[in-house]
PDB file of C-alpha atoms in Angstrom:
ATOM      1  CA  MET A   1     299.890   0.693 -19.553  1.00  0.00           C
ATOM      2  CA  LEU A   2     299.157   0.570 -23.483  1.00  0.00           C
ATOM      3  CA  THR A   3     298.054  -2.195 -25.500  1.00  0.00           C
ATOM      4  CA  VAL A   4     300.286  -3.505 -27.977  1.00  0.00           C
ATOM      5  CA  SER A   5     301.738  -6.016 -30.509  1.00  0.00           C
ATOM      6  CA  LYS A   6     305.090  -7.538 -30.674  1.00  0.00           C
ATOM      7  CA  ASP A   7     304.395  -8.297 -34.470  1.00  0.00           C
ATOM      8  CA  VAL A   8     303.349  -5.690 -37.100  1.00  0.00           C
ATOM      9  CA  ASP A   9     300.012  -7.934 -37.991  1.00  0.00           C
ATOM     10  CA  GLY A  10     299.518  -8.910 -33.581  1.00  0.00           C
ATOM     11  CA  LYS A  11     299.687 -12.306 -34.415  1.00  0.00           C
ATOM     12  CA  CYS A  12     301.431 -13.153 -31.410  1.00  0.00           C
ATOM     13  CA  GLY A  13     298.464 -10.968 -29.772  1.00  0.00           C
ATOM     14  CA  LYS A  14     298.513  -8.072 -27.333  1.00  0.00           C
ATOM     15  CA  VAL A  15     300.734  -7.376 -24.204  1.00  0.00           C
ATOM     16  CA  ASP A  16     300.596  -4.576 -22.041  1.00  0.00           C
ATOM     17  CA  LEU A  17     303.440  -2.047 -22.100  1.00  0.00           C
ATOM     18  CA  PRO A  18     303.798   0.314 -19.192  1.00  0.00           C
ATOM     19  CA  ILE A  19     303.958   3.741 -20.526  1.00  0.00           C
ATOM     20  CA  GLN A  20     306.168   5.061 -19.202  1.00  0.00           C
ATOM     21  CA  ASP A  21     308.309   2.612 -21.032  1.00  0.00           C
ATOM     22  CA  ILE A  22     307.989   4.295 -23.653  1.00  0.00           C
ATOM     23  CA  LEU A  23     311.365   6.020 -25.018  1.00  0.00           C
ATOM     24  CA  TYR A  24     309.741   7.669 -28.310  1.00  0.00           C
ATOM     25  CA  MET A  25     307.219   6.735 -31.246  1.00  0.00           C
ATOM     26  CA  SER A  26     307.757   6.767 -34.906  1.00  0.00           C
ATOM     27  CA  TYR A  27     305.481   6.515 -37.806  1.00  0.00           C
ATOM     28  CA  ASP A  28     306.362   3.620 -40.324  1.00  0.00           C
ATOM     29  CA  ARG A  29     303.848   4.280 -43.242  1.00  0.00           C
ATOM     30  CA  TRP A  30     304.968   1.445 -45.280  1.00  0.00           C
ATOM     31  CA  LYS A  31     303.709  -1.041 -42.134  1.00  0.00           C
ATOM     32  CA  GLU A  32     300.947   1.883 -41.280  1.00  0.00           C
ATOM     33  CA  ARG A  33     301.724   1.498 -38.150  1.00  0.00           C
ATOM     34  CA  VAL A  34     302.274   3.789 -35.202  1.00  0.00           C
ATOM     35  CA  ILE A  35     305.991   1.540 -33.558  1.00  0.00           C
ATOM     36  CA  ILE A  36     306.664   1.762 -30.151  1.00  0.00           C
ATOM     37  CA  HIS A  37     310.568   2.122 -29.224  1.00  0.00           C
ATOM     38  CA  THR A  38     311.347   0.997 -25.412  1.00  0.00           C
ATOM     39  CA  PHE A  39     314.731  -0.429 -24.067  1.00  0.00           C
ATOM     40  CA  HIS A  40     313.247  -3.891 -24.698  1.00  0.00           C
ATOM     41  CA  GLY A  41     312.386  -4.134 -27.731  1.00  0.00           C
ATOM     42  CA  VAL A  42     309.484  -2.263 -30.756  1.00  0.00           C
ATOM     43  CA  PHE A  43     306.207  -2.898 -30.161  1.00  0.00           C
ATOM     44  CA  TYR A  44     303.092  -2.438 -32.870  1.00  0.00           C
ATOM     45  CA  GLN A  45     300.132   0.218 -32.353  1.00  0.00           C
ATOM     46  CA  VAL A  46     297.247   0.707 -34.742  1.00  0.00           C
ATOM     47  CA  GLY A  47     296.472   4.668 -35.361  1.00  0.00           C
ATOM     48  CA  THR A  48     298.303   7.651 -35.900  1.00  0.00           C
ATOM     49  CA  LEU A  49     301.317   8.932 -34.502  1.00  0.00           C
ATOM     50  CA  LYS A  50     299.712  12.067 -34.326  1.00  0.00           C
ATOM     51  CA  PHE A  51     296.372  10.733 -32.108  1.00  0.00           C
ATOM     52  CA  TRP A  52     299.034   8.931 -29.726  1.00  0.00           C
ATOM     53  CA  GLU A  53     301.133  11.742 -28.502  1.00  0.00           C
ATOM     54  CA  THR A  54     298.213  13.770 -28.379  1.00  0.00           C
ATOM     55  CA  LEU A  55     296.250  10.800 -26.397  1.00  0.00           C
ATOM     56  CA  LEU A  56     299.625  10.345 -24.146  1.00  0.00           C
ATOM     57  CA  ASN A  57     299.668  14.123 -23.832  1.00  0.00           C
ATOM     58  CA  ASN A  58     296.359  14.522 -22.121  1.00  0.00           C
ATOM     59  CA  SER A  59     296.972  11.315 -20.221  1.00  0.00           C
ATOM     60  CA  GLY A  60     299.618  12.987 -17.793  1.00  0.00           C
ATOM     61  CA  CYS A  61     302.748  12.318 -20.934  1.00  0.00           C
ATOM     62  CA  ASN A  62     305.387  14.213 -22.134  1.00  0.00           C
ATOM     63  CA  PHE A  63     306.046  14.092 -25.973  1.00  0.00           C
ATOM     64  CA  LEU A  64     307.274  15.607 -28.135  1.00  0.00           C
ATOM     65  CA  ASN A  65     306.662  15.532 -31.944  1.00  0.00           C
ATOM     66  CA  VAL A  66     310.049  16.168 -33.371  1.00  0.00           C
ATOM     67  CA  ASP A  67     309.524  15.665 -37.302  1.00  0.00           C
ATOM     68  CA  ARG A  68     306.597  14.229 -38.963  1.00  0.00           C
ATOM     69  CA  SER A  69     307.399  10.734 -38.120  1.00  0.00           C
ATOM     70  CA  ASN A  70     309.072  10.792 -34.749  1.00  0.00           C
ATOM     71  CA  SER A  71     307.271  11.819 -31.066  1.00  0.00           C
ATOM     72  CA  ILE A  72     309.885  10.957 -27.593  1.00  0.00           C
ATOM     73  CA  ASN A  73     309.194  10.851 -24.434  1.00  0.00           C
ATOM     74  CA  MET A  74     311.145  14.205 -23.137  1.00  0.00           C
ATOM     75  CA  GLU A  75     311.571  12.452 -20.029  1.00  0.00           C
ATOM     76  CA  LYS A  76     313.245   9.960 -21.594  1.00  0.00           C
ATOM     77  CA  VAL A  77     316.152  12.267 -22.953  1.00  0.00           C
ATOM     78  CA  VAL A  78     318.936  12.064 -21.645  1.00  0.00           C
ATOM     79  CA  LEU A  79     321.755  13.669 -24.217  1.00  0.00           C
ATOM     80  CA  MET A  80     321.239  15.384 -27.790  1.00  0.00           C
ATOM     81  CA  ASN A  81     323.906  15.270 -29.856  1.00  0.00           C
ATOM     82  CA  SER A  82     323.675  19.125 -31.715  1.00  0.00           C
ATOM     83  CA  VAL A  83     326.397  17.358 -34.961  1.00  0.00           C
ATOM     84  CA  PHE A  84     323.751  14.723 -35.537  1.00  0.00           C
ATOM     85  CA  ARG A  85     320.916  15.999 -34.391  1.00  0.00           C
ATOM     86  CA  VAL A  86     319.635  13.182 -32.326  1.00  0.00           C
ATOM     87  CA  ALA A  87     317.765  12.537 -29.029  1.00  0.00           C
ATOM     88  CA  TYR A  88     319.729   9.290 -26.869  1.00  0.00           C
ATOM     89  CA  PHE A  89     318.247   7.898 -24.097  1.00  0.00           C
ATOM     90  CA  SER A  90     320.853   6.460 -22.295  1.00  0.00           C
ATOM     91  CA  HIS A  91     324.264   8.093 -21.128  1.00  0.00           C
ATOM     92  CA  ASP A  92     326.235   4.742 -22.606  1.00  0.00           C
ATOM     93  CA  ILE A  93     326.198   5.168 -26.308  1.00  0.00           C
ATOM     94  CA  SER A  94     326.711   2.456 -28.573  1.00  0.00           C
ATOM     95  CA  LYS A  95     325.777   1.564 -31.967  1.00  0.00           C
ATOM     96  CA  ASP A  96     322.574  -0.722 -30.693  1.00  0.00           C
ATOM     97  CA  SER A  97     321.768   2.300 -28.273  1.00  0.00           C
ATOM     98  CA  PRO A  98     318.159   3.507 -29.254  1.00  0.00           C
ATOM     99  CA  LYS A  99     317.924   6.930 -30.684  1.00  0.00           C
ATOM    100  CA  CYS A 100     315.729   9.454 -32.141  1.00  0.00           C
ATOM    101  CA  GLN A 101     316.627  11.481 -35.290  1.00  0.00           C
ATOM    102  CA  ILE A 102     315.559  14.836 -34.730  1.00  0.00           C
ATOM    103  CA  ALA A 103     314.852  17.654 -37.805  1.00  0.00           C
ATOM    104  CA  ILE A 104     317.104  19.678 -38.699  1.00  0.00           C
ATOM    105  CA  ARG A 105     314.695  22.635 -38.469  1.00  0.00           C
ATOM    106  CA  ARG A 106     313.422  21.999 -35.887  1.00  0.00           C
ATOM    107  CA  TYR A 107     316.677  20.501 -33.370  1.00  0.00           C
ATOM    108  CA  GLU A 108     317.006  24.146 -32.143  1.00  0.00           C
ATOM    109  CA  GLU A 109     313.180  24.339 -31.206  1.00  0.00           C
ATOM    110  CA  VAL A 110     313.178  20.917 -29.583  1.00  0.00           C
ATOM    111  CA  ALA A 111     316.468  21.664 -27.470  1.00  0.00           C
ATOM    112  CA  GLN A 112     315.253  24.426 -26.241  1.00  0.00           C
ATOM    113  CA  THR A 113     312.256  22.746 -24.945  1.00  0.00           C
ATOM    114  CA  LEU A 114     313.844  19.459 -23.502  1.00  0.00           C
ATOM    115  CA  ASN A 115     316.446  22.012 -22.090  1.00  0.00           C
ATOM    116  CA  PHE A 116     313.342  23.711 -20.448  1.00  0.00           C
ATOM    117  CA  PHE A 117     312.163  20.183 -19.377  1.00  0.00           C
ATOM    118  CA  ASN A 118     315.178  18.748 -18.312  1.00  0.00           C
ATOM    119  CA  PRO A 119     318.098  20.813 -17.069  1.00  0.00           C
ATOM    120  CA  ASN A 120     320.018  18.187 -17.042  1.00  0.00           C
ATOM    121  CA  ILE A 121     319.745  16.828 -20.301  1.00  0.00           C
ATOM    122  CA  VAL A 122     323.621  16.488 -21.884  1.00  0.00           C
ATOM    123  CA  PHE A 123     324.461  18.285 -25.099  1.00  0.00           C
ATOM    124  CA  VAL A 124     327.307  17.348 -26.897  1.00  0.00           C
ATOM    125  CA  THR A 125     328.659  19.063 -30.060  1.00  0.00           C
TER     126      THR A 125
END
């Protein structure tokens, strides 16, 4: 479990979020918060993206930094789009589907790492 907040200021109190529900994490420098993305919405945590990625990886998780402000849960990626350089977490893609942008310069490295980690990931062009 990870203790997070449903709002950026913590006014709604704490929520215990199962770590396995995390799709990806991003850092919002204007809000100065790590945003935890799940299928059930977004949650907020203080600290840096690097701190949370390191902590979770040293706790048995598999997060991968894919650009300056995004880290994906490699266990949750099911589809990669090489044209838009996006990781998806569901095969049913719509405009509201959770997705994570990957840095242009890191896409090939990320794709190779994900393909090695999970050969069942679908790559579309």
